[in-house]
CSV table of C-alpha atoms in Angstrom, one decimal:
chain,number,residue,atom,x,y,z
A,1,MET,CA,15.9,-10.9,-6.7
A,2,ALA,CA,12.9,-13.3,-6.4
A,3,LEU,CA,10.4,-14.9,-8.7
A,4,CYS,CA,6.9,-15.7,-7.7
A,5,ASP,CA,3.7,-16.9,-9.4
A,6,ALA,CA,0.5,-14.9,-9.7
A,7,THR,CA,-0.6,-15.9,-6.1
A,8,GLY,CA,2.6,-14.6,-4.6
A,9,LYS,CA,4.2,-18.0,-4.0
A,10,PHE,CA,8.0,-17.9,-4.4
A,11,LEU,CA,9.4,-19.9,-7.3
A,12,TYR,CA,13.0,-18.8,-6.8
A,13,VAL,CA,14.9,-16.5,-4.5
A,14,SER,CA,18.5,-15.4,-4.9
A,15,PRO,CA,20.9,-16.1,-2.0
A,16,SER,CA,21.0,-12.4,-1.1
A,17,VAL,CA,17.3,-12.5,-0.1
A,18,SER,CA,18.2,-15.0,2.6
A,19,LYS,CA,20.9,-12.7,3.9
A,20,ILE,CA,18.4,-9.8,4.1
A,21,ILE,CA,15.4,-11.4,5.7
A,22,GLY,CA,17.0,-14.4,7.5
A,23,TYR,CA,15.0,-17.2,6.0
A,24,THR,CA,16.6,-20.1,4.1
A,25,ILE,CA,16.0,-20.5,0.4
A,26,GLU,CA,14.2,-23.8,1.2
A,27,SER,CA,11.8,-22.2,3.7
A,28,LEU,CA,11.0,-19.4,1.4
A,29,SER,CA,10.1,-21.8,-1.4
A,30,ARG,CA,7.4,-23.2,0.8
A,31,THR,CA,5.9,-19.8,1.7
A,32,GLY,CA,4.6,-16.8,-0.2
A,33,LEU,CA,5.1,-13.1,-0.4
A,34,TRP,CA,2.0,-12.2,1.5
A,35,SER,CA,3.1,-14.0,4.6
A,36,LEU,CA,6.1,-11.5,4.8
A,37,VAL,CA,4.4,-8.2,4.0
A,38,HIS,CA,3.4,-5.8,6.8
A,39,ASN,CA,-0.3,-5.4,7.2
A,40,ASN,CA,0.0,-1.6,6.8
A,41,GLU,CA,1.3,-2.0,3.2
A,42,ALA,CA,-0.4,-5.3,2.2
A,43,GLU,CA,-3.7,-3.7,1.0
A,44,ASP,CA,-1.9,-1.1,-1.2
A,45,LEU,CA,0.4,-3.8,-2.6
A,46,LEU,CA,-2.5,-6.1,-3.4
A,47,VAL,CA,-4.2,-3.3,-5.4
A,48,LYS,CA,-1.0,-2.7,-7.4
A,49,MET,CA,-0.4,-6.4,-7.9
A,50,LEU,CA,-3.9,-7.0,-9.2
A,51,GLN,CA,-3.5,-4.2,-11.7
A,52,LEU,CA,-0.1,-5.5,-12.7
A,53,LEU,CA,-1.5,-8.9,-13.5
A,54,LYS,CA,-3.6,-7.3,-16.2
A,55,ASN,CA,-0.6,-5.8,-18.0
A,56,GLN,CA,2.2,-7.9,-19.5
A,57,ASP,CA,5.7,-6.5,-19.2
A,58,ASP,CA,4.5,-3.7,-17.0
A,59,PHE,CA,6.1,-3.1,-13.6
A,60,ILE,CA,5.3,-1.4,-10.3
A,61,ASP,CA,7.4,0.4,-7.7
A,62,ILE,CA,7.2,-1.0,-4.2
A,63,LYS,CA,8.2,0.4,-0.8
A,64,LEU,CA,7.1,-1.8,2.1
A,65,ARG,CA,8.1,-3.6,5.3
A,66,ILE,CA,9.1,-7.3,5.1
A,67,LYS,CA,9.2,-9.5,8.2
A,68,HIS,CA,12.6,-10.8,9.2
A,69,LYS,CA,12.9,-14.4,10.5
A,70,ASN,CA,13.8,-13.0,13.9
A,71,GLY,CA,10.5,-11.1,14.0
A,72,HIS,CA,11.5,-7.5,13.3
A,73,TRP,CA,10.6,-5.6,10.2
A,74,ILE,CA,12.9,-4.5,7.3
A,75,TRP,CA,12.0,-1.6,5.0
A,76,CYS,CA,12.6,-2.5,1.3
A,77,GLU,CA,12.1,-0.8,-2.0
A,78,GLY,CA,12.3,-2.0,-5.5
A,79,THR,CA,10.1,-3.2,-8.5
A,80,VAL,CA,7.9,-6.0,-9.5
A,81,GLN,CA,7.6,-6.8,-13.2
A,82,ASN,CA,5.0,-9.0,-14.9
A,83,LEU,CA,6.8,-11.6,-17.0
A,84,LEU,CA,4.2,-14.4,-16.4
A,85,HIS,CA,3.6,-14.5,-20.2
A,86,ASP,CA,7.3,-15.0,-21.0
A,87,PRO,CA,7.9,-18.7,-21.6
A,88,SER,CA,11.5,-18.4,-20.5
A,89,ILE,CA,10.6,-16.9,-17.1
A,90,GLY,CA,6.9,-17.3,-16.4
A,91,ALA,CA,6.9,-15.4,-13.2
A,92,LEU,CA,6.6,-12.0,-11.5
A,93,VAL,CA,10.1,-10.7,-11.1
A,94,LEU,CA,10.9,-8.9,-7.8
A,95,ASN,CA,14.0,-6.8,-7.4
A,96,PHE,CA,14.3,-5.1,-4.1
A,97,ARG,CA,16.9,-3.8,-1.6
A,98,ASP,CA,17.1,-3.1,2.1
A,99,ILE,CA,16.5,0.6,2.9
A,100,SER,CA,16.0,0.2,6.7
A,101,GLU,CA,18.9,2.5,7.6
A,102,ARG,CA,17.8,5.2,5.2
A,103,ILE,CA,14.2,5.1,6.6
A,104,LYS,CA,15.6,5.2,10.1
A,105,SER,CA,17.7,8.2,9.3
A,106,GLU,CA,14.7,10.0,7.7
A,107,GLN,CA,12.6,9.2,10.7
A,108,GLN,CA,15.3,10.5,13.0
A,109,ARG,CA,15.6,13.7,11.0
A,110,GLU,CA,11.8,14.2,11.2
A,111,PHE,CA,11.8,13.6,14.9
A,112,ASP,CA,14.7,16.1,15.4
A,113,ARG,CA,12.8,18.7,13.3
A,114,LYS,CA,9.6,18.3,15.3
A,115,ASN,CA,11.5,18.2,18.6
A,116,LEU,CA,13.4,21.4,17.7
A,117,LYS,CA,10.1,23.1,16.7
A,118,ALA,CA,8.5,22.1,20.0
A,119,LEU,CA,11.5,23.3,22.0
A,120,ILE,CA,11.8,26.7,20.3
A,121,ASN,CA,8.1,27.4,20.5
A,122,ASN,CA,7.8,26.4,24.2
A,123,THR,CA,9.3,29.7,25.4
A,124,SER,CA,8.4,33.4,25.3
A,125,ASP,CA,11.8,34.3,23.9
A,126,LEU,CA,12.2,35.2,20.2
A,127,ILE,CA,14.4,32.6,18.5
A,128,TRP,CA,15.5,32.8,14.9
A,129,SER,CA,18.5,31.8,12.7
A,130,VAL,CA,20.0,33.7,9.8
A,131,ASN,CA,22.5,32.6,7.1
A,132,THR,CA,25.5,34.5,5.9
A,133,ASN,CA,23.4,36.2,3.2
A,134,PHE,CA,21.2,37.7,6.0
A,135,ARG,CA,18.3,35.4,5.0
A,136,LEU,CA,16.0,33.7,7.5
A,137,ILE,CA,16.6,30.0,8.1
A,138,SER,CA,14.1,29.3,10.8
A,139,SER,CA,12.1,31.1,13.5
A,140,ASN,CA,9.7,30.4,16.3
A,141,ILE,CA,6.1,31.8,16.6
A,142,HIS,CA,7.1,34.5,19.0
A,143,PHE,CA,9.6,36.0,16.6
A,144,ASP,CA,7.0,35.8,13.8
A,145,ASN,CA,4.4,37.5,15.9
A,146,VAL,CA,6.7,40.4,16.8
A,147,ILE,CA,7.7,40.9,13.2
A,148,LYS,CA,4.0,41.0,12.2
A,149,GLN,CA,3.4,43.7,14.8
A,150,ILE,CA,6.3,45.8,13.4
A,151,HIS,CA,6.2,45.0,9.7
A,152,GLY,CA,2.6,43.8,9.2
A,153,ASN,CA,3.8,40.5,7.8
A,154,SER,CA,6.1,37.7,9.1
A,155,ILE,CA,9.3,37.1,7.3
A,156,LYS,CA,9.2,34.0,5.1
A,157,LYS,CA,11.9,31.4,5.3
A,158,GLY,CA,14.7,32.3,2.8
A,159,LYS,CA,13.8,36.0,2.8
A,160,GLU,CA,15.9,39.0,3.9
A,161,VAL,CA,15.8,39.7,7.7
A,162,LEU,CA,17.2,43.3,7.4
A,163,ILE,CA,13.8,44.5,6.3
A,164,PRO,CA,13.4,48.2,5.4
A,165,CYS,CA,10.6,49.0,7.9
A,166,PHE,CA,13.4,49.7,10.4
A,167,PRO,CA,15.4,52.9,10.3
A,168,LYS,CA,18.7,52.7,8.4
A,169,GLU,CA,20.9,53.1,11.4
A,170,ILE,CA,19.2,50.2,13.1
A,171,LEU,CA,19.6,48.0,10.1
A,172,GLU,CA,23.3,48.9,9.9
A,173,ARG,CA,23.8,48.1,13.5
A,174,TRP,CA,22.1,44.7,13.2
A,175,LYS,CA,24.1,43.9,10.1
A,176,THR,CA,27.2,44.5,12.2
A,177,TYR,CA,25.9,42.2,14.9
A,178,TYR,CA,25.2,39.4,12.4
A,179,GLU,CA,28.7,39.8,10.8
A,180,ARG,CA,30.3,39.5,14.2
A,181,ALA,CA,28.5,36.2,14.8
A,182,PHE,CA,29.4,35.0,11.3
A,183,THR,CA,33.1,35.3,12.2
A,184,GLY,CA,32.5,32.8,15.1
A,185,GLU,CA,32.0,35.2,18.0
A,186,ALA,CA,29.3,34.4,20.6
A,187,PHE,CA,28.1,37.5,22.4
A,188,THR,CA,25.1,39.2,24.1
A,189,ILE,CA,23.9,42.8,23.6
A,190,ILE,CA,21.2,45.1,25.0
A,191,GLU,CA,19.3,46.7,22.2
A,192,PHE,CA,17.0,49.8,22.8
A,193,THR,CA,14.6,51.0,20.2
A,194,ASP,CA,11.6,53.4,20.2
A,195,SER,CA,10.5,52.7,16.6
A,196,PRO,CA,7.7,51.7,16.0
A,197,PHE,CA,7.4,51.3,19.8
A,198,GLU,CA,9.7,51.5,22.8
A,199,MET,CA,11.4,48.2,23.6
A,200,ALA,CA,14.5,47.0,25.4
A,201,SER,CA,15.9,43.6,24.5
A,202,GLU,CA,18.7,41.3,25.6
A,203,ILE,CA,19.9,39.5,22.5
A,204,SER,CA,22.3,36.6,22.3
A,205,PHE,CA,24.2,35.8,19.1
A,206,ASN,CA,25.5,32.2,18.7
A,207,PRO,CA,27.2,31.0,15.6
A,208,ILE,CA,26.2,27.6,14.3
A,209,TYR,CA,28.7,25.5,12.3
């Protein structure tokens, strides 16, 4: 928690603030909020703060980077409440917490998602994944294009992959393949079909846990 005046100068900071950003309480008392905020978030914060100053008791949500004493940036989120009018407080009250690890995890997940998308689309192979309810989890563009040729439309994520445009015996055979993979078996088959056009495919099934 921290208290600051209308200009952003710190009036008080709790000891935990020093632990998060590395500055001593004494050094923070001589500086201001704006010297710590990353440039990419400063403008948005300024607009919110100016609006906040017009409304007593109101608060804003914040999510921004704050500069650590060592020079790196820490992601924080929290609230700022306008209690400047309150004679017992007379300050803007900041409550925030360090969310750097959460942001790092989110960024890593997004990188992994984009990386996987790039990998599965950088091949002429058809790649797709199916859950135990026979519904599509993900697919690459080559799988989508072939399904469009056969079915007229691609299969949307979460929709049934055993679509009725195929003959019943083919659907039953593919259902058996999927069920084998769901038990944990990894295997490869050669599939021949002449409907709606002649095609021979080598297909590998690999269970994902």
